PDB file of C-alpha atoms in Angstrom:
ATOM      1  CA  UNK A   1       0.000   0.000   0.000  1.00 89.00           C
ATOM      2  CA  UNK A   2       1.190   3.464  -0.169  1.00 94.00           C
ATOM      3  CA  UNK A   3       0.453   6.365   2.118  1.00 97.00           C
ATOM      4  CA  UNK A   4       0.363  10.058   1.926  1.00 97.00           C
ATOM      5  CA  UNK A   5       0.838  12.637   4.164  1.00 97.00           C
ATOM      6  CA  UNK A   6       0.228  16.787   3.236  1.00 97.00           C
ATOM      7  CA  UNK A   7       1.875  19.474   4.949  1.00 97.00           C
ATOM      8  CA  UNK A   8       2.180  23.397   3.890  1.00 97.00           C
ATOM      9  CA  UNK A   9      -1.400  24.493   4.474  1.00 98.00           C
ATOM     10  CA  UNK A  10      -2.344  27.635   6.232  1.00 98.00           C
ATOM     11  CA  UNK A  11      -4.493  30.932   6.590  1.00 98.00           C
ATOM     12  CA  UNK A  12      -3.067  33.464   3.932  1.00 98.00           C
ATOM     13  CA  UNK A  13      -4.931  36.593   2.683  1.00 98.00           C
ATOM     14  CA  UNK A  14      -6.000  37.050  -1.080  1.00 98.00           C
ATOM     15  CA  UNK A  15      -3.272  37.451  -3.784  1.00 98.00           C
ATOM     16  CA  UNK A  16      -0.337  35.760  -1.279  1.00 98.00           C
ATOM     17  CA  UNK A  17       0.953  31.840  -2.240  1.00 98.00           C
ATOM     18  CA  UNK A  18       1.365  28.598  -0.190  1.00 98.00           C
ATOM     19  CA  UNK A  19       2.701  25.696  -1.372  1.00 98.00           C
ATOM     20  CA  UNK A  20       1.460  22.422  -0.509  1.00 98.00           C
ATOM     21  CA  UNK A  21       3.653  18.916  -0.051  1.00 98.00           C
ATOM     22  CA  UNK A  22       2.785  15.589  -0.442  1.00 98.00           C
ATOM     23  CA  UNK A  23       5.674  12.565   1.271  1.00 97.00           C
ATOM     24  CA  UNK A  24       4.338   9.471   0.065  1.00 96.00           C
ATOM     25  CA  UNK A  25       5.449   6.101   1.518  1.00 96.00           C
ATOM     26  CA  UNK A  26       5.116   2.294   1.448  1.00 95.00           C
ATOM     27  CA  UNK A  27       5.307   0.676  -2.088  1.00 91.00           C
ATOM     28  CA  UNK A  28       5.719   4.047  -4.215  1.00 90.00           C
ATOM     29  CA  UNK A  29       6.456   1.986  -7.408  1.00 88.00           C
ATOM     30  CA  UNK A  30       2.531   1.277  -7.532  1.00 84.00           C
ATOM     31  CA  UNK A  31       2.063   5.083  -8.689  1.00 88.00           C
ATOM     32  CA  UNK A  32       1.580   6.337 -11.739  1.00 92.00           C
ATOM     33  CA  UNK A  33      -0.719   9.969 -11.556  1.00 95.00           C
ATOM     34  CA  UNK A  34      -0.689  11.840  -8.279  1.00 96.00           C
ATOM     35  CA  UNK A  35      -3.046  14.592  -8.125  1.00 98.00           C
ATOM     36  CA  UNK A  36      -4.417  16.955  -5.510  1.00 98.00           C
ATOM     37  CA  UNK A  37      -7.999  17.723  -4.886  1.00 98.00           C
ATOM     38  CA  UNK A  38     -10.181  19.523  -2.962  1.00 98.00           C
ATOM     39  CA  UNK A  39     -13.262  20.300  -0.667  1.00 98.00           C
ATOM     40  CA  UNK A  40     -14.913  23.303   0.250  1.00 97.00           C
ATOM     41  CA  UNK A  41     -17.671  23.387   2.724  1.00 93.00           C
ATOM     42  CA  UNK A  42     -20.533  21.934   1.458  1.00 95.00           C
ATOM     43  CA  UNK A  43     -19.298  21.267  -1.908  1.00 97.00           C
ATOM     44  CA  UNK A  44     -18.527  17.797  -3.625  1.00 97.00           C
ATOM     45  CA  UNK A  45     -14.326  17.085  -3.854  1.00 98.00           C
ATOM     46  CA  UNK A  46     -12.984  18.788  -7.052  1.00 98.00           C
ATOM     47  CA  UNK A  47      -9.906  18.011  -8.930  1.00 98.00           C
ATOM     48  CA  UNK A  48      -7.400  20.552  -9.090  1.00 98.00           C
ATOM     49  CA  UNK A  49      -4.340  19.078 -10.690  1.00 98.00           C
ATOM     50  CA  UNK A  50      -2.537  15.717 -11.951  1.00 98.00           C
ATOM     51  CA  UNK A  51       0.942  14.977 -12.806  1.00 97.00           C
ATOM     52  CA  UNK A  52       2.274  11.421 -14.170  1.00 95.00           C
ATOM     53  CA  UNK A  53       5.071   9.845 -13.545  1.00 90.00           C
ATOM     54  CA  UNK A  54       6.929  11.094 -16.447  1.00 90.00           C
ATOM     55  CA  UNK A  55       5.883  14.367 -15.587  1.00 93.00           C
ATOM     56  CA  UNK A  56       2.829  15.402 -17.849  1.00 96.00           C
ATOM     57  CA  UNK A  57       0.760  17.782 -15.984  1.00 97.00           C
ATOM     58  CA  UNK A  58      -2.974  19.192 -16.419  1.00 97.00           C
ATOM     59  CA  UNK A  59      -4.983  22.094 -13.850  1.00 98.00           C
ATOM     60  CA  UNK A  60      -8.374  22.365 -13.522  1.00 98.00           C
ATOM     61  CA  UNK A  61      -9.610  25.408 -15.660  1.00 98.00           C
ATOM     62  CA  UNK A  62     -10.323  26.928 -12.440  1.00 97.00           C
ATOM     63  CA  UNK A  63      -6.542  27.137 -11.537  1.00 98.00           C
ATOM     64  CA  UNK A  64      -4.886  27.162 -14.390  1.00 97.00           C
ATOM     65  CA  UNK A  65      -2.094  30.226 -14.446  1.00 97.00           C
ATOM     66  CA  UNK A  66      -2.107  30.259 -10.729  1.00 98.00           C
ATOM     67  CA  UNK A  67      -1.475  27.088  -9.374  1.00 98.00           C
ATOM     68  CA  UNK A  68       1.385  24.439 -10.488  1.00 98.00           C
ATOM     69  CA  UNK A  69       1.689  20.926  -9.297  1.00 98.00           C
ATOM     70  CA  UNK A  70       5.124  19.353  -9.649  1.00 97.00           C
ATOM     71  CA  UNK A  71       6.640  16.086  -8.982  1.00 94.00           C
ATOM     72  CA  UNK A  72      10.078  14.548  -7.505  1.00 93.00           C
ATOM     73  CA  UNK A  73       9.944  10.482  -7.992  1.00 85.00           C
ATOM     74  CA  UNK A  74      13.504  10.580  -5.952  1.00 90.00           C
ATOM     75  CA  UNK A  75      11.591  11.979  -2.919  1.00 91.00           C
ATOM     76  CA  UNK A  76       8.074  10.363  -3.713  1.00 92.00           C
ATOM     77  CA  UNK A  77       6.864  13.825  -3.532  1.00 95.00           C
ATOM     78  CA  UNK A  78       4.324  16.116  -4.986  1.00 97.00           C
ATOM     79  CA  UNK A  79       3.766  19.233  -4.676  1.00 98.00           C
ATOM     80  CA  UNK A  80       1.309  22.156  -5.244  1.00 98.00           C
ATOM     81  CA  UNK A  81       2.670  25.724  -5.690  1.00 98.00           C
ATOM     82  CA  UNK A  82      -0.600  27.910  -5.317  1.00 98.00           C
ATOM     83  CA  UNK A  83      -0.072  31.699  -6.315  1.00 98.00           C
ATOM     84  CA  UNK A  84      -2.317  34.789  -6.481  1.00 98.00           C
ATOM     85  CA  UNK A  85      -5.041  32.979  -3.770  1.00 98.00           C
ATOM     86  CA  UNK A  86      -8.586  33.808  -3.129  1.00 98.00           C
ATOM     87  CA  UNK A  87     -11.024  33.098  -0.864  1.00 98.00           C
ATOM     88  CA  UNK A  88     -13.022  30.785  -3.330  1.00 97.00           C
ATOM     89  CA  UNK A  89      -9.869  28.626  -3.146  1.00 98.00           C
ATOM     90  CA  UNK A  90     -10.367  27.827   0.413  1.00 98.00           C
ATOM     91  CA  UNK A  91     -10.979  24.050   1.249  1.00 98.00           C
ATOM     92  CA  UNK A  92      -9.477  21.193   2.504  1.00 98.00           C
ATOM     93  CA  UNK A  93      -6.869  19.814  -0.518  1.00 98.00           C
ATOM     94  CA  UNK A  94      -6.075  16.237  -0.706  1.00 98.00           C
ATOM     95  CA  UNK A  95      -3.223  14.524  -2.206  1.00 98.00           C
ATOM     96  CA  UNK A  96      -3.834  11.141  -4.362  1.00 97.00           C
ATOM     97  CA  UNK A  97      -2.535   8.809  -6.052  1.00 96.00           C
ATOM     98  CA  UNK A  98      -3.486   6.116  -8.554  1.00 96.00           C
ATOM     99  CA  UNK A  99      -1.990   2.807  -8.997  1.00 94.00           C
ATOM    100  CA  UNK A 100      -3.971   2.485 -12.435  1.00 94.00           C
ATOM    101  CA  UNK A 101      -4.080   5.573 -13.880  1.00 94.00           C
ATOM    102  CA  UNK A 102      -1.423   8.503 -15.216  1.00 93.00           C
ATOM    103  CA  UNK A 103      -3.823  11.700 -15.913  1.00 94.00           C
ATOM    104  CA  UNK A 104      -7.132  10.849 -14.298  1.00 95.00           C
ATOM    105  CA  UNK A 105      -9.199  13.267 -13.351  1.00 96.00           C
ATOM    106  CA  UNK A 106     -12.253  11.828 -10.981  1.00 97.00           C
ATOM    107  CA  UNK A 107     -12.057  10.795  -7.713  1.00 97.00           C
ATOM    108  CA  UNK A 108     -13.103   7.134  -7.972  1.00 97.00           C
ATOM    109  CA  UNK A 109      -9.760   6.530 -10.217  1.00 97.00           C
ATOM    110  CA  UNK A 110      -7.603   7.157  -6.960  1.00 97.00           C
ATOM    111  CA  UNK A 111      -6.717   4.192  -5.028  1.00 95.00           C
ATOM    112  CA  UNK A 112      -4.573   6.303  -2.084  1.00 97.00           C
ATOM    113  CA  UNK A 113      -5.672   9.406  -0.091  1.00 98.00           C
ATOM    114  CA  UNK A 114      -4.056  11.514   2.267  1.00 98.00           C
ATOM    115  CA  UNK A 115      -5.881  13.384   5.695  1.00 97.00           C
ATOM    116  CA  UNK A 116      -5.695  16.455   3.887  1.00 98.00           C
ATOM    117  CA  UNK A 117      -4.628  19.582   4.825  1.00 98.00           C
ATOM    118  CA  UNK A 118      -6.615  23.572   5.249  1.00 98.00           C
ATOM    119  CA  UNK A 119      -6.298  26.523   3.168  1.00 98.00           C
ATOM    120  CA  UNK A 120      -8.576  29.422   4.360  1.00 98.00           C
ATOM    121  CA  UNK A 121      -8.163  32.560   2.357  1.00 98.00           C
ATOM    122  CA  UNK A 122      -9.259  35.799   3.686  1.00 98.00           C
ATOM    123  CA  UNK A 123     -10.124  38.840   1.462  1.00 93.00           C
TER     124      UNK A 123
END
């Protein structure tokens, strides 16, 4: 199995950055896409952004311009540079990964989950 673990999120205000991390563990090798997603409050889990193994990447329309998600296989670790913020991007963002799948976009094609992590943004 593998597991992931998030770190980097925060409170920031509007226009300011974060950048999320993603340490995954166990039998790596199983990977192919990672992606991060997330939940607001009383919304349904979105995608945000994949990467393969080989390093392909796609955003969510929503994100795209902003927010970068970038990969190091050496560390098993993924990452999500978020720029120019706002509060509509607040939610919980989860890191997965899919043992099946290299560019998958829906939550069901994710075999491994982390706890997630918070980003509130204030305006």
């Amino acid at each position: 199995q593998v597991q992931l673990v998030e770190s980097g999120g925060g409170l920031v205000q509007a226009g300011g950055s974060l950048r999320l991390s993603c340490a995954a563990s166990g039998r790596t090798g199983s990977m192919y896409g990672m992606a991060w997603f997330r939940q607001a409050p009383g919304k349904e889990r979105e995608f945000v952004a994949v990467i393969s193994r080989s390093g392909y990447t796609y955003a969510a329309d929503s994100v795209k311009g902003r927010f970068t998600i970038s990969r190091d296989n050496a560390k098993n670790t993924v990452y999500l540079q978020m720029n120019s913020l706002k509060p509509e991007d607040t939610a919980v963002y989860y890191c997965a990964a899919s043992s099946s799948y290299s560019t998958a976009q829906r939550v069901r094609e994710y075999d491994y989950w982390g706890q997630g992590t918070q980003v509130t943004v204030s305006s």
